[in-house]
Short mmCIF file of C-alpha atoms and ligand atoms in Angstrom, two decimals:
data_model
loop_
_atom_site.label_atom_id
_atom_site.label_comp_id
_atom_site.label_asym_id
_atom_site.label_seq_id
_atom_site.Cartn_x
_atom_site.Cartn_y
_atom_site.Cartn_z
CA UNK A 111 -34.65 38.46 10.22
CA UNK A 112 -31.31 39.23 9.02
CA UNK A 113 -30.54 43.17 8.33
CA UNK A 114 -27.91 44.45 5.91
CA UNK A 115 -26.64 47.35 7.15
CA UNK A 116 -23.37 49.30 5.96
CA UNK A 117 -21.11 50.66 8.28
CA UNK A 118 -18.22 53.71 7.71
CA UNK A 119 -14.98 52.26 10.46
CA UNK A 120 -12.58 55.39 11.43
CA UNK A 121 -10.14 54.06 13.49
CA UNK A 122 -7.99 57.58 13.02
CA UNK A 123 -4.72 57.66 15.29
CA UNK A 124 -3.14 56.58 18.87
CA UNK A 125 -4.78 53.97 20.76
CA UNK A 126 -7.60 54.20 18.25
CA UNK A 127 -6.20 51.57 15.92
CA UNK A 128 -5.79 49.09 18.97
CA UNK A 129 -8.94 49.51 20.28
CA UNK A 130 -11.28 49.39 16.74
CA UNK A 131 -9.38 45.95 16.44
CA UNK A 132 -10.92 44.90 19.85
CA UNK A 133 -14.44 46.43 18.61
CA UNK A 134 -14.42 44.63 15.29
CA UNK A 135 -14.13 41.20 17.38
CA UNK A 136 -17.24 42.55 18.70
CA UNK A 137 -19.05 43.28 15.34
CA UNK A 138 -17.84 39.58 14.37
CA UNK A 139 -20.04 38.57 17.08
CA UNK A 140 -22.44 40.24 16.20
CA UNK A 141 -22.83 38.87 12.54
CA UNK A 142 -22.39 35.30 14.46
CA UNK A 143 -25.76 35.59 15.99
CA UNK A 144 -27.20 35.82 12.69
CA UNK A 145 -29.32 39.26 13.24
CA UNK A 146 -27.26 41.39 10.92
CA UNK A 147 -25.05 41.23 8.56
CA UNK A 148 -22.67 43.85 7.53
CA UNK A 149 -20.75 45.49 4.72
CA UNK A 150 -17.69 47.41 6.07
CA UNK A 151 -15.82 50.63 4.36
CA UNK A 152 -12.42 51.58 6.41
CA UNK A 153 -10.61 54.77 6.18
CA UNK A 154 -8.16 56.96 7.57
CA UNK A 155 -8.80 59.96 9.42
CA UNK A 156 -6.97 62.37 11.57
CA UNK A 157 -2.83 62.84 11.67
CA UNK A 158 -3.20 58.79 9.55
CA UNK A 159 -5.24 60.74 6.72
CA UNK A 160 -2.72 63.88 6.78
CA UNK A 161 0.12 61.65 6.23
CA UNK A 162 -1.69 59.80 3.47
CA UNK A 163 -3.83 62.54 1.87
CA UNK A 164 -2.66 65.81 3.34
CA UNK A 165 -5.97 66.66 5.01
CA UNK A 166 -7.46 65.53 8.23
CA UNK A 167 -10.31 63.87 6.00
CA UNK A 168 -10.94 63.60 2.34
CA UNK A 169 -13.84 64.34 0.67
CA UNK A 170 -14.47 60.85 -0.51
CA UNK A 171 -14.52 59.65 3.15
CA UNK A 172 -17.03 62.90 3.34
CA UNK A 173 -19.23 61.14 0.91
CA UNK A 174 -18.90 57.49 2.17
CA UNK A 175 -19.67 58.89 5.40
CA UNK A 176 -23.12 60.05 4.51
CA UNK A 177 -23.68 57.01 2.65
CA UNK A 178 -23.21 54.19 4.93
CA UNK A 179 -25.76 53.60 7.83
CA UNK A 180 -23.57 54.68 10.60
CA UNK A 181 -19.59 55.84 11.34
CA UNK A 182 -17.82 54.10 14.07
CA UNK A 183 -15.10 56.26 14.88
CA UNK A 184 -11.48 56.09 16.74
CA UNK A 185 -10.03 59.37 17.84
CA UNK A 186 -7.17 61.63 16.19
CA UNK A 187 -4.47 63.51 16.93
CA UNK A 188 -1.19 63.52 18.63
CA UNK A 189 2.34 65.38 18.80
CA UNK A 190 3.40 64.28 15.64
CA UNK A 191 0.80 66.67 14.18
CA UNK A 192 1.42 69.45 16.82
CA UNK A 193 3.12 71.71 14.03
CA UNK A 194 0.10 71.49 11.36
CA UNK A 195 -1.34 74.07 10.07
CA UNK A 196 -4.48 75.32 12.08
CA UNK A 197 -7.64 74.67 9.31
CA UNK A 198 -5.79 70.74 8.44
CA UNK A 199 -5.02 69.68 12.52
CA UNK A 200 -6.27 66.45 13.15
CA UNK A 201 -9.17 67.72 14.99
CA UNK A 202 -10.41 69.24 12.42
CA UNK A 203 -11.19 66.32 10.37
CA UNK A 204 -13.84 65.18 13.22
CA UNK A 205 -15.53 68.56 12.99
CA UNK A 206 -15.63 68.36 9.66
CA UNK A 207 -17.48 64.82 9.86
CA UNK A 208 -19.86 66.51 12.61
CA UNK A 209 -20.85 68.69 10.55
CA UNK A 210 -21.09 67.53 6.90
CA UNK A 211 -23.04 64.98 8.52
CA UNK A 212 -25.20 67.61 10.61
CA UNK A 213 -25.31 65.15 13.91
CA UNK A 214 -26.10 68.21 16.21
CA UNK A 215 -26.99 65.72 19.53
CA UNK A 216 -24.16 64.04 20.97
CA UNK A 217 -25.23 61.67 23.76
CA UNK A 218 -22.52 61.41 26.74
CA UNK A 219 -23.55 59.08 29.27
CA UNK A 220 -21.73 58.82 32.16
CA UNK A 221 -22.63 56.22 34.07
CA UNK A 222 -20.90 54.56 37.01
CA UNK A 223 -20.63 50.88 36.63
CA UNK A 224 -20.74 49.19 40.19
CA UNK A 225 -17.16 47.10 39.59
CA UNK A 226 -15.33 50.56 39.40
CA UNK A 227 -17.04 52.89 42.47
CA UNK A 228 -14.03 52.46 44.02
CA UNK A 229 -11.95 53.98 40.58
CA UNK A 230 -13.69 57.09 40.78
CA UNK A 231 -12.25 60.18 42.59
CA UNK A 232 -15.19 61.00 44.07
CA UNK A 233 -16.10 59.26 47.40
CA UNK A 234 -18.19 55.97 46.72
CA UNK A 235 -21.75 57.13 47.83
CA UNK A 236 -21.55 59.98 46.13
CA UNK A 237 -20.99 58.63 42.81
CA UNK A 238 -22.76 54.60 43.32
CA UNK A 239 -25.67 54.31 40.87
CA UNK A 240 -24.43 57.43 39.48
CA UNK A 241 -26.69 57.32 35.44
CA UNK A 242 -26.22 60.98 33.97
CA UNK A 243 -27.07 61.84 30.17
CA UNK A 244 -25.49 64.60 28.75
CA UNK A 245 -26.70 65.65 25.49
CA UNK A 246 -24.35 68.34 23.98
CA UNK A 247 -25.34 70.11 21.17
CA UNK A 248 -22.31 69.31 18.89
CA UNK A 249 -22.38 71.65 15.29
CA UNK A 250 -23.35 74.97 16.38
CA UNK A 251 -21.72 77.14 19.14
CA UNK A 252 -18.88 79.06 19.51
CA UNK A 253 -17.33 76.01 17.93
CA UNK A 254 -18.44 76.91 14.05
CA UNK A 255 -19.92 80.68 15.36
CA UNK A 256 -18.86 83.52 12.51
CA UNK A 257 -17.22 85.69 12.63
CA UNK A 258 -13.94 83.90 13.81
CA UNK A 259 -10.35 84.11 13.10
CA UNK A 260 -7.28 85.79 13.69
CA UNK A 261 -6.81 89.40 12.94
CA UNK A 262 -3.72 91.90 12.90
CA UNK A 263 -4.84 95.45 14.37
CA UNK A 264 -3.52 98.61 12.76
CA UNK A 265 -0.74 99.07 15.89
CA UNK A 266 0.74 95.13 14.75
CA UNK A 267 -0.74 93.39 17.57
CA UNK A 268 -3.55 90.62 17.28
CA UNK A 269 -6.92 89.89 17.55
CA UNK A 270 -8.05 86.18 18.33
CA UNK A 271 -12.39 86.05 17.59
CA UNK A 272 -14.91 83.41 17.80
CA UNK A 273 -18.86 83.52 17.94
CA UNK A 274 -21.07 82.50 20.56
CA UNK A 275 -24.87 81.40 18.05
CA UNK A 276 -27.50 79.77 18.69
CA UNK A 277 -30.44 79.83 16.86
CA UNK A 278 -34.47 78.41 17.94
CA UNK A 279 -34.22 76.13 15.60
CA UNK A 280 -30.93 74.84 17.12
CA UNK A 281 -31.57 74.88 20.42
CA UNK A 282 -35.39 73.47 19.71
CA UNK A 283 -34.06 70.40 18.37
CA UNK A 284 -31.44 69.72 20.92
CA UNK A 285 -34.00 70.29 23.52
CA UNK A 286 -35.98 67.43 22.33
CA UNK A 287 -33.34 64.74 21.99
CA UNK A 288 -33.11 65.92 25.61
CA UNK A 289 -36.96 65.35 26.88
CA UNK A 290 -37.30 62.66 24.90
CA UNK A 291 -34.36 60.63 26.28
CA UNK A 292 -35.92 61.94 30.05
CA UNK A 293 -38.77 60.74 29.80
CA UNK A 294 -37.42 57.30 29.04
CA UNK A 295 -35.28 57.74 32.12
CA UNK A 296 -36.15 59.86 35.45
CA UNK A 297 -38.04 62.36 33.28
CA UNK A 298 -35.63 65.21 34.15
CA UNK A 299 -33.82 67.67 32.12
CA UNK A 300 -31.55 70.75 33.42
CA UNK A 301 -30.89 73.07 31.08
CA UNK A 302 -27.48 74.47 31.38
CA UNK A 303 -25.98 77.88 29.77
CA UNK A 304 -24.66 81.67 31.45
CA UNK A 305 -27.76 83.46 31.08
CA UNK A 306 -26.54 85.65 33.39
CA UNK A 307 -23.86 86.57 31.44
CA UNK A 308 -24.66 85.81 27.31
CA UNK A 309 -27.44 86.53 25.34
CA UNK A 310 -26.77 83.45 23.38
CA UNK A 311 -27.60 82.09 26.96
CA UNK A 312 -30.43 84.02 27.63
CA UNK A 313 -32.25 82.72 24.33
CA UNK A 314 -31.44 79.17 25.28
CA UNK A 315 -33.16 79.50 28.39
CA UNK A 316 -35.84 80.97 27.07
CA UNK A 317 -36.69 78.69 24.75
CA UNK A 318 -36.21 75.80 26.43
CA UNK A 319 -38.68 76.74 29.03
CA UNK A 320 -41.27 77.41 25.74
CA UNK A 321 -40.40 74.02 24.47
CA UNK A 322 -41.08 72.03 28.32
CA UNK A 323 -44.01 74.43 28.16
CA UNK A 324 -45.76 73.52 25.16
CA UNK A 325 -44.70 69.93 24.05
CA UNK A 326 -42.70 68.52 27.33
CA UNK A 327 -45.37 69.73 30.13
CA UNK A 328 -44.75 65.85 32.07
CA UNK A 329 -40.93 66.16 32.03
CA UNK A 330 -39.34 68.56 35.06
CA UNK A 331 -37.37 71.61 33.68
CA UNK A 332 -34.40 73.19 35.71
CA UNK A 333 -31.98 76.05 34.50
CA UNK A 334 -28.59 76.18 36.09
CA UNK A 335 -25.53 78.30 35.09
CA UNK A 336 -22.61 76.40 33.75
CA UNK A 337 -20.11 77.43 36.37
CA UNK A 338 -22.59 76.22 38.85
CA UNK A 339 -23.35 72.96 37.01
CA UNK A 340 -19.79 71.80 37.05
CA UNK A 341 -19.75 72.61 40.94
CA UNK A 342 -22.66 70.79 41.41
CA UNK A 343 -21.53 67.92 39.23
CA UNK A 344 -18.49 67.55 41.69
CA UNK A 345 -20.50 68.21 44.63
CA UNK A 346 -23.73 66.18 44.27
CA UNK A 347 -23.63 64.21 40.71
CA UNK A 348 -26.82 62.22 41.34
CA UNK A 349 -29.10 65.09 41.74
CA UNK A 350 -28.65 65.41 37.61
CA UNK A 351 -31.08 63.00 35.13
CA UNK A 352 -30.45 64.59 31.91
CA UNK A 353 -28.51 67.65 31.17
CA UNK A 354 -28.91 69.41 27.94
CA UNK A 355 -26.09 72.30 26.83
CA UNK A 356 -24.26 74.04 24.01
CA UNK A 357 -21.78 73.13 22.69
CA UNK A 358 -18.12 74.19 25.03
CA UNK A 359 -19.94 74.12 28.16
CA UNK A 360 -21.08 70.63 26.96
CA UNK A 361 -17.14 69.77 26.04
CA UNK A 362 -16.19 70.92 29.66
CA UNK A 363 -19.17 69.23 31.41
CA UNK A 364 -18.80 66.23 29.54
CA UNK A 365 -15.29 65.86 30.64
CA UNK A 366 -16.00 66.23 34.31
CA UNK A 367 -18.66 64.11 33.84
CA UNK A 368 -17.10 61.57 32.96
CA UNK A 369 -14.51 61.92 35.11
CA UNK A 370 -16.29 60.82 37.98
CA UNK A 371 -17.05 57.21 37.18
CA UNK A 372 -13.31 56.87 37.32
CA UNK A 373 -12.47 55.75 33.90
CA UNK A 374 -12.38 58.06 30.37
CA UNK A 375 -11.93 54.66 28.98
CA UNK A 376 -14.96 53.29 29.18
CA UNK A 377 -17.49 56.07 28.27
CA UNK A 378 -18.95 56.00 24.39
CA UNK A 379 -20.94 58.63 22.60
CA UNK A 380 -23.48 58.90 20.05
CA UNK A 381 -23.89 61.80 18.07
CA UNK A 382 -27.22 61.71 15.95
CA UNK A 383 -28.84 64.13 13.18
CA UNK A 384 -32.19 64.70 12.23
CA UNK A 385 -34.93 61.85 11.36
CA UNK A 386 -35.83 61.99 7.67
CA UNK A 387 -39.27 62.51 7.78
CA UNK A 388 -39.73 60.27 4.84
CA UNK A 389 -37.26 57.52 5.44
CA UNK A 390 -36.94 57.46 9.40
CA UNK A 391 -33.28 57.28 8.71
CA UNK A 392 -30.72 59.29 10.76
CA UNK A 393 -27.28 59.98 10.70
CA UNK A 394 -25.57 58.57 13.41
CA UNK A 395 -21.78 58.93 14.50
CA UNK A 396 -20.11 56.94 17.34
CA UNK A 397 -17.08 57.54 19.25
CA UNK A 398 -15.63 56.75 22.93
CA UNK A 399 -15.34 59.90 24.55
CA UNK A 400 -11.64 59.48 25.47
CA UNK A 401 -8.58 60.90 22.79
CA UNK A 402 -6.09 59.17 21.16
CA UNK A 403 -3.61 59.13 24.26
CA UNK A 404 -0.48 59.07 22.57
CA UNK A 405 1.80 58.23 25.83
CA UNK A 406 -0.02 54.75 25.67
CA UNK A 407 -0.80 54.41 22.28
CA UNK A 408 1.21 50.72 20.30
CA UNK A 409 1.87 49.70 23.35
CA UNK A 410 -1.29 46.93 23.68
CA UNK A 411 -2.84 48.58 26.90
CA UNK A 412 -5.34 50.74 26.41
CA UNK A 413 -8.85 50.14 27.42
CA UNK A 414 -11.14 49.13 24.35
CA UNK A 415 -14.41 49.17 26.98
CA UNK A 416 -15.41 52.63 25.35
CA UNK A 417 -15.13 51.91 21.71
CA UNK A 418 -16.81 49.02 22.24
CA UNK A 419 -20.13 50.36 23.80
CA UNK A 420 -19.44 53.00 21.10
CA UNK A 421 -20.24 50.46 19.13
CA UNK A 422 -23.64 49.32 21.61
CA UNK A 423 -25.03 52.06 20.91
CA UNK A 424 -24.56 52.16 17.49
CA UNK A 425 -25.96 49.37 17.34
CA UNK A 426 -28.81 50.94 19.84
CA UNK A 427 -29.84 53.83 18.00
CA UNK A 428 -28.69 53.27 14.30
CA UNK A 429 -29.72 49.97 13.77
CA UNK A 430 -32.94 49.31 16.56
CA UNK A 431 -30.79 46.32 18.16
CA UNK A 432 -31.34 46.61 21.64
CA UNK A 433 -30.74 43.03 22.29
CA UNK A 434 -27.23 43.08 21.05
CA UNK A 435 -26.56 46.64 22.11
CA UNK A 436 -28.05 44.95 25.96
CA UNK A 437 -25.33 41.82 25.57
CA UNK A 438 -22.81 43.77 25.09
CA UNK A 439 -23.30 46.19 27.52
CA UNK A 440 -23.90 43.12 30.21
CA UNK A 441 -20.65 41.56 29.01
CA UNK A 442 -18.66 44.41 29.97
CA UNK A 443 -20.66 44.82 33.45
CA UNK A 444 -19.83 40.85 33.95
CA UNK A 445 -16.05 41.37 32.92
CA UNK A 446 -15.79 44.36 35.14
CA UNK A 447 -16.88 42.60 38.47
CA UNK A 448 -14.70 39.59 38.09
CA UNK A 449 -11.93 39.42 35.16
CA UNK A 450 -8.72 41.41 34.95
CA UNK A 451 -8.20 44.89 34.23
CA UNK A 452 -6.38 46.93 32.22
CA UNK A 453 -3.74 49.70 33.63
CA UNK A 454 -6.62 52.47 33.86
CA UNK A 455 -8.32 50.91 35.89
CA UNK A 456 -6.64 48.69 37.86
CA UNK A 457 -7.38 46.94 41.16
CA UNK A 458 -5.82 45.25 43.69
CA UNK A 459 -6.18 41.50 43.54
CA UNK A 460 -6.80 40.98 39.51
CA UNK A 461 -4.64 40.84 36.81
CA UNK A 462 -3.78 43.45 34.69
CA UNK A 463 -4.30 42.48 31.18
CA UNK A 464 -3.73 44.16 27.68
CA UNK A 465 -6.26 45.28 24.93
CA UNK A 466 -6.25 42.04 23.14
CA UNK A 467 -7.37 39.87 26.70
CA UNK A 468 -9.93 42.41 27.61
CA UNK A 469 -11.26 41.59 24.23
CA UNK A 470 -10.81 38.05 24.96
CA UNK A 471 -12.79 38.29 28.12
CA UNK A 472 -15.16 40.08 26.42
CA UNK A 473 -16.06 37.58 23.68
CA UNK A 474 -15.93 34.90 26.11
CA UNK A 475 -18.83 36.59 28.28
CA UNK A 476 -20.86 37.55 24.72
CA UNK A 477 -20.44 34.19 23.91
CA UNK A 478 -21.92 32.55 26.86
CA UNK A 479 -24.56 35.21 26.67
C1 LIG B 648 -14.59 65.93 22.26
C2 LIG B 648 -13.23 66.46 21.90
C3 LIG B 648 -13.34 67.27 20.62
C4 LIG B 648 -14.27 68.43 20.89
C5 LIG B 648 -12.01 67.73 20.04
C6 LIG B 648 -11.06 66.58 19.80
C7 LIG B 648 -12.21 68.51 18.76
O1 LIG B 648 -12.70 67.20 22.95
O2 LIG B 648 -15.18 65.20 21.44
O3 LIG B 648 -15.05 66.21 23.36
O4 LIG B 648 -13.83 69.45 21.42
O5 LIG B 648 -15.45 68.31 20.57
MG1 LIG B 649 -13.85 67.08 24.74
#
């Protein structure tokens, strides 16, 4: 059964160019096997749509977005925008997209592949086996909280404001995603906020412990402050299944998180919205959780492991294609434990090879699949 299925590609600026080109070998592959086709829109976004359009995303790639089936997306920014104007930074163009396309649950896995244990800065049995799911909640928060702004007070100095919300509805449907990925993995979530300290916090907790209590009463609950969460997370990663958070703390934890299996650059995300109830369909937006690393960006080395399971689990939860989504992930796990490396993370005793020949590698391993 062949699928036609439209895609939205966002390859923005830095390294995200280089490694899209790597991830489109992939989707070639894809196509090959015969089980999709697709129809492919392109577009600028970030500091490559302010130089082109003047704003970090137009509203035509607005509309395409919520169009298509799924965005694949690159990452933005870099010094050349430092000097922007606040509301048109690069950055601001993927919160826009976030939002316009209301994908409030953005899925951060961080999970240690056994090839790089030794990568990680962590010692190896702490972080071997290591399978963590963060799920962030990604368009509410102090991120897009009113009021918020910049102020000048009657005596001429300033006042810098943002807004800690969350609503039940918010944090309801966040804390589903979250049980219902547990309970397709070790059936645990911990709840993280600073009840202690927020009453933004307090509500979280509160309802979350409602929701386990009235639709989730299988899956085991846990509260933990965020301070205390990114302790634990450096002291004793495995004890964590699922973790479900707001928005910063989620930014924070995510980094840390990923941090630990001892490469940024091979870590994707999936950021879904809401099911239709009549359709079934859902936005879905994919990006590797990495930047756009500017110091290494046109110079062929970057890692393109992340976009590419970006694009897994794309193909995962946009499209129901669990068998690709699989191959690919396998490929990478195959290329990992015996083919060369690129700079991140190098080892001694293999090569260290570009973007393009970790792409080769790649497709060789899909294709003996
Ligand atoms: C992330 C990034 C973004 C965020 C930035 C680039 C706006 O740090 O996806 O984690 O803060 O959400
Ligand atoms: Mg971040």
């Amino acid at each position: 059964m062949t699928a036609n299925k439209s895609l939205l590609l966002l390859p923005g600026d830095g390294i995200g160019p280089e490694v899209f080109a790597q991830a489109k070998r992939v989707l070639d592959w894809v196509q090959k096997t015969g089980r999709a086709s697709f129809t492919l829109h392109e577009d600028l976004v970030g500091g490559a749509a302010i130089d082109a359009y003047g704003v970090p995303v137009t509203d035509a790639t607005i509309a395409k977005a919520k169009e298509v089936d799924a965005v694949l997306f690159g990452s933005v920014g870099g010094p050349k925008w430092d000097k922007v104007s606040f509301d048109i930074r690069p950055e601001a163009g993927l919160l826009r997209l976030r939002q316009e396309l209301q994908v409030f649950a953005n899925l951060r896995p961080a999970k240690v592949f056994d090839a790089l244990v030794d990568n990680s800065s962590l010692k190896p049995e702490l972080v071997r086996g290591l399978d963590i799911m963060i799920v962030r909640e990604c368009i509410g928060g102090v991120y897009f909280g009113e009021p918020r702004g910049i102020e000048t007070l009657a005596d001429g100095t300033e006042r810098g404001v943002n807004t800690e919300v969350y609503t039940t509805p918010e944090i309801l449907r966040v804390g589903r995603v979250a049980f219902d990925l547990a309970r397709k993995r070790a059936n645990r979530v911990c709840s993280v906020e600073k009840a202690n300290v927020m009453e933004s916090g307090l509500l979280w907790r509160r309802v979350m412990a409602r929701l386990q209590a009235e639709e989730y009463p299988d899956v085991e609950l846990t509260h933990m402050y965020a301070d205390n969460c990114a302790m634990q997370l450096a002291k004793n990663p495995k004890q964590f299944d699922v973790i479900v958070t707001g928005n910063l703390f989620g930014d924070l934890l995510s980094d840390l998180a990923a941090m630990l299996t001892g490469s940024l650059g091979l870590l994707p995300s999936a950021t879904l919205g809401a099911k239709d109830p009549v359709t079934g369909r859902r936005a879905g937006f994919y990006e590797p959780i990495h930047g756009s690393a500017p110091d290494i960006a046109g110079k062929g080395v970057a890692n393109p492991i992340a976009q590419i399971l970006s694009l897994a689990l794309l193909l995962r939860y946009s499209f129901d294609m669990e068998d690709e989504a699989l191959a690919i992930e396998q490929a990478v796990e195959r290329v990992l434990a015996k083919a060369g490396r690129t700079p991140d993370i190098k080892i001694e005793g293999r090569p260290v090879i570009s973007t393009s020949e970790m792409g080769d590698a790649l497709i060789a391993e899909l294709e003996a699949i």
